[in-house]
GROMACS .gro file of C-alpha atoms in nm:
model
  406
    1MET     CA    1  -0.031  -0.001   0.019
    2GLN     CA    2   0.085   0.358  -0.095
    3ILE     CA    3   0.022   0.511   0.231
    4GLY     CA    4  -0.264   0.915   0.056
    5SER     CA    5  -0.271   1.245   0.244
    6CYS     CA    6  -0.621   1.278   0.157
    7THR     CA    7  -0.895   1.124   0.391
    8ARG     CA    8  -1.186   0.932   0.223
    9TYR     CA    9  -1.498   0.951   0.517
   10LEU     CA   10  -1.764   1.079   0.531
   11PRO     CA   11  -1.808   1.360   0.736
   12PRO     CA   12  -1.904   1.360   1.085
   13TYR     CA   13  -2.294   1.435   0.955
   14SER     CA   14  -2.183   1.574   0.600
   15ILE     CA   15  -2.580   1.686   0.477
   16CYS     CA   16  -2.658   1.932   0.782
   17ALA     CA   17  -2.304   2.114   0.676
   18VAL     CA   18  -2.394   2.122   0.303
   19THR     CA   19  -2.693   2.244   0.365
   20GLY     CA   20  -2.639   2.468   0.689
   21LEU     CA   21  -2.883   2.230   0.896
   22THR     CA   22  -2.858   2.157   1.296
   23PRO     CA   23  -2.708   1.771   1.344
   24PRO     CA   24  -2.976   1.610   1.496
   25THR     CA   25  -3.066   1.445   1.867
   26LEU     CA   26  -3.159   1.121   1.727
   27PRO     CA   27  -3.107   0.864   1.450
   28LEU     CA   28  -3.431   0.928   1.222
   29LYS     CA   29  -3.420   0.810   0.956
   30ASP     CA   30  -3.622   1.135   0.778
   31TYR     CA   31  -3.480   1.451   0.927
   32VAL     CA   32  -3.268   1.568   0.661
   33ASN     CA   33  -3.672   1.596   0.489
   34SER     CA   34  -3.812   1.765   0.774
   35ALA     CA   35  -3.877   2.160   0.741
   36CYS     CA   36  -3.569   2.178   0.987
   37ALA     CA   37  -3.392   1.988   1.210
   38GLY     CA   38  -3.309   2.156   1.513
   39THR     CA   39  -3.325   2.571   1.519
   40ILE     CA   40  -3.063   2.715   1.219
   41ASN     CA   41  -3.076   3.092   1.361
   42SER     CA   42  -2.888   3.059   1.698
   43GLU     CA   43  -2.595   3.178   1.810
   44LYS     CA   44  -2.457   2.787   1.906
   45ASN     CA   45  -2.594   2.670   1.593
   46LYS     CA   46  -2.405   2.902   1.385
   47PRO     CA   47  -2.079   2.787   1.220
   48ARG     CA   48  -1.747   2.819   1.379
   49SER     CA   49  -1.407   2.915   1.292
   50TRP     CA   50  -1.247   2.588   1.188
   51LYS     CA   51  -0.891   2.514   1.358
   52ALA     CA   52  -0.666   2.420   1.160
   53GLY     CA   53  -0.398   2.142   1.295
   54SER     CA   54  -0.639   1.931   1.568
   55GLU     CA   55  -0.515   1.549   1.555
   56ARG     CA   56  -0.916   1.559   1.568
   57ASN     CA   57  -1.039   1.792   1.257
   58MET     CA   58  -0.879   1.466   1.083
   59ARG     CA   59  -1.194   1.321   1.090
   60LEU     CA   60  -1.329   1.606   0.843
   61CYS     CA   61  -1.090   1.635   0.634
   62SER     CA   62  -0.692   1.743   0.582
   63THR     CA   63  -0.534   2.037   0.729
   64THR     CA   64  -0.322   2.192   0.504
   65ASP     CA   65  -0.091   2.269   0.877
   66SER     CA   66   0.218   2.030   0.935
   67GLN     CA   67   0.046   1.751   1.101
   68HIS     CA   68  -0.213   1.620   0.871
   69GLY     CA   69  -0.091   1.732   0.471
   70PRO     CA   70  -0.287   1.889   0.189
   71PRO     CA   71  -0.680   1.905   0.236
   72CYS     CA   72  -0.869   1.663   0.093
   73ARG     CA   73  -1.046   1.801  -0.252
   74ASN     CA   74  -1.365   1.531  -0.244
   75SER     CA   75  -1.529   1.653   0.086
   76ALA     CA   76  -1.755   1.924   0.096
   77ALA     CA   77  -1.723   2.008   0.532
   78CYS     CA   78  -1.346   2.062   0.413
   79PHE     CA   79  -1.474   2.363   0.186
   80LEU     CA   80  -1.684   2.469   0.439
   81ASP     CA   81  -1.442   2.561   0.693
   82LEU     CA   82  -1.648   2.378   0.949
   83GLU     CA   83  -1.476   2.355   1.376
   84GLN     CA   84  -1.497   1.996   1.580
   85GLU     CA   85  -1.733   1.962   1.811
   86THR     CA   86  -1.637   1.947   2.118
   87GLU     CA   87  -1.602   1.647   2.432
   88VAL     CA   88  -1.938   1.756   2.522
   89GLU     CA   89  -2.129   1.749   2.203
   90GLU     CA   90  -1.903   1.478   2.085
   91GLU     CA   91  -1.928   1.267   2.346
   92ALA     CA   92  -2.373   1.384   2.351
   93LYS     CA   93  -2.366   1.286   1.977
   94GLY     CA   94  -2.200   0.938   2.008
   95ALA     CA   95  -2.459   0.860   2.268
   96HIS     CA   96  -2.760   0.925   2.039
   97LEU     CA   97  -2.602   0.735   1.784
   98GLU     CA   98  -2.563   0.402   2.030
   99SER     CA   99  -2.953   0.519   2.097
  100ALA     CA  100  -2.975   0.335   1.769
  101ALA     CA  101  -2.931  -0.018   1.873
  102GLU     CA  102  -3.197  -0.033   2.133
  103PHE     CA  103  -3.437   0.057   1.880
  104ARG     CA  104  -3.357  -0.312   1.728
  105GLY     CA  105  -3.320  -0.606   2.004
  106PRO     CA  106  -3.117  -0.815   1.888
  107LYS     CA  107  -2.751  -0.784   1.770
  108LEU     CA  108  -2.710  -0.962   1.358
  109PRO     CA  109  -2.660  -1.407   1.328
  110LYS     CA  110  -2.318  -1.340   1.288
  111ARG     CA  111  -2.083  -1.062   1.170
  112ARG     CA  112  -1.946  -1.203   0.914
  113TRP     CA  113  -2.202  -1.266   0.572
  114ASP     CA  114  -2.061  -1.541   0.463
  115GLN     CA  115  -2.116  -1.745   0.773
  116MET     CA  116  -2.536  -1.611   0.778
  117THR     CA  117  -2.789  -1.774   0.554
  118THR     CA  118  -2.999  -1.707   0.261
  119THR     CA  119  -3.308  -1.685   0.594
  120ASP     CA  120  -3.112  -1.445   0.796
  121PHE     CA  121  -3.090  -1.211   0.497
  122ARG     CA  122  -3.456  -1.250   0.474
  123SER     CA  123  -3.533  -1.227   0.750
  124LEU     CA  124  -3.294  -0.887   0.848
  125ALA     CA  125  -3.534  -0.684   0.576
  126GLU     CA  126  -3.871  -0.882   0.653
  127ASN     CA  127  -3.765  -0.688   1.125
  128GLY     CA  128  -3.697  -0.400   0.952
  129ILE     CA  129  -3.279  -0.393   0.946
  130GLU     CA  130  -3.110  -0.173   0.809
  131THR     CA  131  -2.763  -0.360   0.728
  132ILE     CA  132  -2.439  -0.164   0.665
  133ALA     CA  133  -2.207  -0.373   0.465
  134VAL     CA  134  -1.815  -0.395   0.474
  135LEU     CA  135  -1.614  -0.480   0.191
  136PRO     CA  136  -1.291  -0.496   0.309
  137VAL     CA  137  -1.028  -0.440  -0.016
  138SER     CA  138  -0.687  -0.421  -0.015
  139ALA     CA  139  -0.413  -0.604  -0.190
  140THR     CA  140  -0.100  -0.858  -0.256
  141GLU     CA  141   0.181  -0.632  -0.403
  142GLN     CA  142   0.566  -0.607  -0.270
  143HIS     CA  143   0.632  -0.448   0.021
  144GLY     CA  144   1.036  -0.421  -0.011
  145PRO     CA  145   1.282  -0.720   0.167
  146HIS     CA  146   1.166  -0.688   0.498
  147LEU     CA  147   0.754  -0.698   0.491
  148PRO     CA  148   0.521  -1.001   0.276
  149CYS     CA  149   0.372  -0.946   0.016
  150SER     CA  150   0.016  -0.971   0.284
  151VAL     CA  151   0.024  -0.666   0.457
  152ASP     CA  152  -0.224  -0.415   0.309
  153ALA     CA  153  -0.499  -0.722   0.401
  154ASN     CA  154  -0.342  -0.832   0.773
  155ILE     CA  155  -0.323  -0.437   0.870
  156ASN     CA  156  -0.677  -0.432   0.770
  157GLU     CA  157  -0.801  -0.772   0.888
  158GLY     CA  158  -0.678  -0.609   1.140
  159ILE     CA  159  -0.812  -0.244   1.208
  160LEU     CA  160  -1.102  -0.426   1.099
  161GLU     CA  161  -1.138  -0.687   1.390
  162ARG     CA  162  -1.124  -0.434   1.671
  163ALA     CA  163  -1.286  -0.169   1.525
  164LEU     CA  164  -1.659  -0.427   1.506
  165GLU     CA  165  -1.477  -0.489   1.888
  166LEU     CA  166  -1.523  -0.166   1.974
  167LEU     CA  167  -1.903  -0.170   1.885
  168ASP     CA  168  -2.251  -0.261   1.984
  169PRO     CA  169  -2.321  -0.656   1.970
  170ARG     CA  170  -2.640  -0.469   1.767
  171LEU     CA  171  -2.522  -0.243   1.567
  172PRO     CA  172  -2.614  -0.406   1.278
  173VAL     CA  173  -2.250  -0.414   1.043
  174THR     CA  174  -2.209  -0.731   0.867
  175VAL     CA  175  -1.808  -0.796   0.681
  176LEU     CA  176  -1.813  -0.901   0.303
  177PRO     CA  177  -1.501  -1.130   0.192
  178GLU     CA  178  -1.220  -0.939   0.142
  179GLN     CA  179  -1.083  -0.909  -0.173
  180ARG     CA  180  -0.706  -0.975  -0.143
  181ILE     CA  181  -0.635  -0.829  -0.464
  182GLY     CA  182  -0.633  -0.511  -0.604
  183LYS     CA  183  -0.461  -0.284  -0.840
  184SER     CA  184  -0.120  -0.277  -0.792
  185ASN     CA  185   0.082  -0.257  -1.098
  186GLU     CA  186   0.290   0.055  -0.976
  187HIS     CA  187   0.458  -0.281  -0.786
  188SER     CA  188   0.424  -0.456  -1.116
  189ALA     CA  189   0.861  -0.444  -1.146
  190PHE     CA  190   0.859  -0.692  -0.842
  191PRO     CA  191   0.797  -1.035  -0.832
  192GLY     CA  192   0.500  -1.196  -0.607
  193THR     CA  193   0.209  -0.882  -0.692
  194LEU     CA  194  -0.080  -0.938  -0.820
  195SER     CA  195  -0.244  -0.697  -0.935
  196LEU     CA  196  -0.636  -0.590  -1.145
  197SER     CA  197  -0.640  -0.380  -1.394
  198ALA     CA  198  -0.865  -0.049  -1.303
  199GLU     CA  199  -1.130  -0.234  -1.510
  200THR     CA  200  -1.162  -0.562  -1.410
  201LEU     CA  201  -1.129  -0.418  -1.075
  202THR     CA  202  -1.418  -0.199  -1.105
  203ASN     CA  203  -1.668  -0.451  -1.211
  204LEU     CA  204  -1.540  -0.662  -0.998
  205TRP     CA  205  -1.639  -0.476  -0.706
  206LEU     CA  206  -2.033  -0.340  -0.940
  207ASP     CA  207  -2.076  -0.690  -0.941
  208ILE     CA  208  -2.045  -0.743  -0.516
  209GLY     CA  209  -2.228  -0.427  -0.512
  210ASP     CA  210  -2.505  -0.526  -0.712
  211SER     CA  211  -2.528  -0.872  -0.497
  212VAL     CA  212  -2.498  -0.662  -0.187
  213TYR     CA  213  -2.852  -0.470  -0.333
  214ARG     CA  214  -3.008  -0.767  -0.441
  215ALA     CA  215  -2.958  -0.960  -0.041
  216GLY     CA  216  -3.173  -0.635   0.052
  217VAL     CA  217  -2.860  -0.469   0.220
  218ARG     CA  218  -2.895  -0.109   0.097
  219LYS     CA  219  -2.593   0.050   0.268
  220LEU     CA  220  -2.274  -0.051   0.153
  221VAL     CA  221  -1.919   0.058   0.293
  222LEU     CA  222  -1.562   0.053   0.099
  223PHE     CA  223  -1.314  -0.030   0.298
  224ASN     CA  224  -0.954   0.020   0.126
  225SER     CA  225  -0.595  -0.091   0.299
  226HIS     CA  226  -0.421   0.102  -0.051
  227GLY     CA  227  -0.326   0.302  -0.191
  228GLY     CA  228  -0.319   0.245  -0.594
  229GLN     CA  229  -0.689   0.234  -0.533
  230PRO     CA  230  -0.912   0.484  -0.377
  231GLN     CA  231  -0.984   0.608  -0.760
  232VAL     CA  232  -1.159   0.308  -0.860
  233MET     CA  233  -1.353   0.326  -0.501
  234ASP     CA  234  -1.432   0.619  -0.561
  235ILE     CA  235  -1.601   0.541  -0.877
  236VAL     CA  236  -1.746   0.207  -0.798
  237ALA     CA  237  -1.957   0.415  -0.527
  238ARG     CA  238  -2.084   0.630  -0.749
  239GLU     CA  239  -2.184   0.421  -1.042
  240LEU     CA  240  -2.407   0.252  -0.709
  241ARG     CA  241  -2.564   0.525  -0.573
  242VAL     CA  242  -2.708   0.615  -0.950
  243ARG     CA  243  -2.797   0.216  -1.000
  244HIS     CA  244  -2.964   0.149  -0.689
  245GLY     CA  245  -3.028   0.468  -0.485
  246MET     CA  246  -2.739   0.303  -0.279
  247LEU     CA  247  -2.543   0.485   0.058
  248ALA     CA  248  -2.187   0.361  -0.104
  249VAL     CA  249  -1.931   0.474   0.124
  250ALA     CA  250  -1.529   0.496  -0.039
  251LEU     CA  251  -1.306   0.511   0.271
  252SER     CA  252  -0.917   0.429   0.387
  253TRP     CA  253  -0.755   0.401   0.694
  254PHE     CA  254  -0.477   0.620   0.643
  255GLY     CA  255  -0.808   0.894   0.507
  256PHE     CA  256  -0.846   0.905   0.896
  257GLY     CA  257  -0.515   1.058   1.022
  258LEU     CA  258  -0.246   0.947   1.256
  259PRO     CA  259  -0.228   0.972   1.656
  260ASP     CA  260  -0.035   1.315   1.703
  261GLY     CA  261   0.314   1.256   1.768
  262ALA     CA  262   0.317   0.834   1.693
  263VAL     CA  263   0.616   0.967   1.366
  264SER     CA  264   0.765   1.180   1.193
  265ARG     CA  265   0.591   1.474   1.017
  266HIS     CA  266   0.877   1.412   0.730
  267GLU     CA  267   0.760   1.063   0.767
  268GLN     CA  268   0.421   1.047   0.718
  269LEU     CA  269   0.516   1.207   0.350
  270HIS     CA  270   0.739   0.993   0.230
  271GLY     CA  271   0.717   0.655   0.444
  272ILE     CA  272   0.433   0.584   0.157
  273HIS     CA  273   0.462   0.258   0.135
  274GLY     CA  274   0.692  -0.039   0.344
  275GLY     CA  275   0.802   0.269   0.635
  276GLU     CA  276   0.784   0.286   0.993
  277ILE     CA  277   0.395   0.310   0.937
  278GLU     CA  278   0.324   0.003   0.811
  279THR     CA  279   0.649  -0.240   0.975
  280SER     CA  280   0.470  -0.064   1.280
  281MET     CA  281   0.121  -0.191   1.259
  282MET     CA  282   0.283  -0.515   1.102
  283LEU     CA  283   0.514  -0.573   1.408
  284HIS     CA  284   0.235  -0.497   1.641
  285LEU     CA  285  -0.056  -0.693   1.413
  286ARG     CA  286   0.087  -0.985   1.300
  287PRO     CA  287   0.514  -0.984   1.374
  288GLY     CA  288   0.573  -1.339   1.242
  289LEU     CA  289   0.580  -1.177   0.944
  290VAL     CA  290   0.887  -0.948   0.986
  291ARG     CA  291   1.215  -0.950   0.941
  292MET     CA  292   1.302  -0.682   1.066
  293ARG     CA  293   1.697  -0.783   1.019
  294LEU     CA  294   1.654  -0.631   0.662
  295ALA     CA  295   1.468  -0.333   0.721
  296GLU     CA  296   1.646   0.010   0.674
  297ASP     CA  297   1.616   0.420   0.652
  298PHE     CA  298   1.443   0.333   0.274
  299VAL     CA  299   1.508   0.748   0.203
  300PRO     CA  300   1.310   0.772  -0.176
  301SER     CA  301   1.338   1.036  -0.461
  302SER     CA  302   1.037   1.162  -0.325
  303VAL     CA  303   1.216   1.354  -0.130
  304GLU     CA  304   1.503   1.540  -0.404
  305LEU     CA  305   1.232   1.628  -0.545
  306CYS     CA  306   1.022   1.791  -0.251
  307GLU     CA  307   1.375   1.961  -0.229
  308ARG     CA  308   1.420   2.093  -0.594
  309PHE     CA  309   1.044   2.171  -0.688
  310ARG     CA  310   0.783   2.345  -0.509
  311LEU     CA  311   0.453   2.170  -0.622
  312LEU     CA  312   0.583   1.900  -0.848
  313ARG     CA  313   0.611   1.551  -0.638
  314PRO     CA  314   0.480   1.202  -0.694
  315GLU     CA  315   0.213   1.299  -0.390
  316GLY     CA  316  -0.007   1.532  -0.294
  317GLY     CA  317  -0.226   1.799  -0.460
  318VAL     CA  318  -0.014   1.732  -0.767
  319GLY     CA  319   0.147   1.459  -0.784
  320PHE     CA  320   0.283   1.232  -1.100
  321GLY     CA  321   0.185   0.899  -1.182
  322TRP     CA  322   0.498   0.658  -1.059
  323MET     CA  323   0.606   0.308  -1.034
  324ALA     CA  324   0.730   0.181  -0.723
  325GLN     CA  325   1.096   0.159  -0.873
  326ASP     CA  326   1.081   0.567  -0.942
  327LEU     CA  327   1.089   0.591  -0.614
  328HIS     CA  328   1.310   0.366  -0.407
  329PRO     CA  329   1.538   0.054  -0.635
  330SER     CA  330   1.401  -0.148  -0.299
  331GLY     CA  331   1.026  -0.035  -0.407
  332ALA     CA  332   0.934   0.072   0.028
  333MET     CA  333   1.047   0.359   0.124
  334GLY     CA  334   1.041   0.522   0.459
  335ASN     CA  335   1.195   0.453   0.797
  336ALA     CA  336   1.175   0.080   0.846
  337ALA     CA  337   1.414   0.063   1.073
  338ALA     CA  338   1.232   0.336   1.274
  339ALA     CA  339   0.922   0.077   1.325
  340THR     CA  340   0.837  -0.051   1.671
  341PRO     CA  341   0.522  -0.298   1.758
  342GLU     CA  342   0.425  -0.036   2.037
  343LYS     CA  343   0.329   0.228   1.767
  344GLY     CA  344   0.194  -0.045   1.584
  345ARG     CA  345  -0.041  -0.057   1.821
  346LEU     CA  346  -0.114   0.329   1.825
  347LEU     CA  347  -0.165   0.386   1.423
  348VAL     CA  348  -0.480   0.017   1.525
  349GLU     CA  349  -0.623   0.136   1.785
  350HIS     CA  350  -0.646   0.531   1.644
  351ALA     CA  351  -0.813   0.342   1.263
  352ALA     CA  352  -1.003   0.142   1.459
  353SER     CA  353  -1.168   0.402   1.697
  354ARG     CA  354  -1.268   0.643   1.322
  355LEU     CA  355  -1.438   0.305   1.125
  356ALA     CA  356  -1.650   0.222   1.452
  357GLU     CA  357  -1.723   0.611   1.486
  358LEU     CA  358  -1.780   0.570   1.068
  359LEU     CA  359  -2.014   0.288   1.137
  360ARG     CA  360  -2.267   0.461   1.401
  361GLU     CA  361  -2.294   0.706   1.169
  362VAL     CA  362  -2.277   0.572   0.844
  363ASP     CA  363  -2.586   0.402   1.125
  364ALA     CA  364  -2.771   0.688   1.164
  365PHE     CA  365  -2.777   0.851   0.818
  366PRO     CA  366  -3.166   0.851   0.643
  367LEU     CA  367  -3.125   0.690   0.286
  368SER     CA  368  -3.454   0.973   0.258
  369ALA     CA  369  -3.166   1.209   0.206
  370LEU     CA  370  -3.006   1.078  -0.114
  371ARG     CA  371  -3.323   1.173  -0.382
  372GLY     CA  372  -3.427   1.044  -0.730
  373ALA     CA  373  -3.346   1.248  -1.047
  374GLY     CA  374  -3.762   1.325  -0.929
  375GLY     CA  375  -3.672   1.493  -0.567
  376GLU     CA  376  -3.806   1.207  -0.432
  377PRO     CA  377  -3.653   1.029  -0.166
  378ALA     CA  378  -3.398   0.703  -0.369
  379GLY     CA  379  -3.375   0.573  -0.095
  380ALA     CA  380  -3.753   0.585   0.001
  381GLU     CA  381  -3.787   0.191  -0.276
  382ALA     CA  382  -3.505   0.072  -0.077
  383ALA     CA  383  -3.644   0.119   0.261
  384THR     CA  384  -3.992  -0.043   0.150
  385LEU     CA  385  -3.776  -0.327   0.047
  386ASN     CA  386  -3.661  -0.374   0.406
  387GLY     CA  387  -3.972  -0.352   0.531
  388PHE     CA  388  -3.854  -0.058   0.778
  389VAL     CA  389  -4.142   0.154   0.927
  390GLU     CA  390  -4.065   0.519   1.030
  391SER     CA  391  -3.963   0.549   1.445
  392ARG     CA  392  -4.045   0.821   1.512
  393GLU     CA  393  -4.334   0.743   1.758
  394ARG     CA  394  -4.117   0.490   1.819
  395ALA     CA  395  -3.830   0.798   1.959
  396ALA     CA  396  -4.064   0.943   2.038
  397ALA     CA  397  -4.182   0.719   2.347
  398THR     CA  398  -3.862   0.626   2.452
  399GLY     CA  399  -3.788   1.071   2.522
  400LEU     CA  400  -3.510   1.084   2.272
  401ASN     CA  401  -3.737   1.306   2.008
  402GLY     CA  402  -3.524   1.578   1.869
  403GLY     CA  403  -3.805   1.805   1.787
  404GLY     CA  404  -3.866   2.012   1.500
  405CYS     CA  405  -3.953   2.365   1.387
  406GLY     CA  406  -4.228   2.423   1.600
   0.00000   0.00000   0.00000
């Protein structure tokens, strides 16, 4: 995997950010379609100046400060200059997101898609469960002389397993079989790399998405751990929205940012493949597969390029197409010799906690927010097929009704 610098992550309550509405106090399925979701003129609800540089703001987008690199060009929140919630606000919102599970009762029969039966899926639809399917996508490719070709798959599995542990067991999340071969032709000069063309990979993921839709599932999260294929994910997510009115979320673990102080800014910029970051994570997750005696500081050519050019570089706001050998003859980039298991643990915990938070937000996101060409909710058919019945009265009965304009 080459680690990208751009956050590819559904911003918290991004629809509210775009429309100017304030986030609701519970995940009602139609809050976006209501006349308003609370008072929008009061001083406390106005957008505030976003403080760049805070690690917590990585949930919205990358910043241009010394910690987080260039901004994401694909996130509306990046351009709206919104401030991250305070800890009190964040904890309150988290409590409301978790409360959605209270409405459901029993947990899914299995967390793994392929361990459920066809009658399990039918039962979920009949009982109005809005299941979230997670499709792990990774790669099998060279990672230098010290790491196995399974790095991206191992990291994906480790983060996802930890995130599932952090979730309420009643949250309806099920994990599809991991796709361990991706678009890795930038590493094709090195034996061991397996790669699919962009066209093949796009069609593969679309076919899986079609199958997920046929099972009655309308929310799909593509969780990626390889920096060479986010563009393919974006195309697939958009196409599934167009075809089926699905909420298809495309994200990479490195889009969540890194915990403050875990690795240097220099390493974040240049250690993009088999460096300190990935080697540390592997020392934490799969230490038996790491050959530290062969780890060294693989200084990539990007360091020199950054000194010579102000704008042109392999990765970032302006990047060029590169092959791994262009950056280092070993195929690795970054200071792998500085890796430690403890750094790896911090990196995995950070990514897992963000992933768990995202899954709660995907659960709270109303399909009615996705609208058809005529303005009608694109998710209406999906809600009907899933047997979904709006729960306004049930929410009011529990005392969790966020209220409206009245």
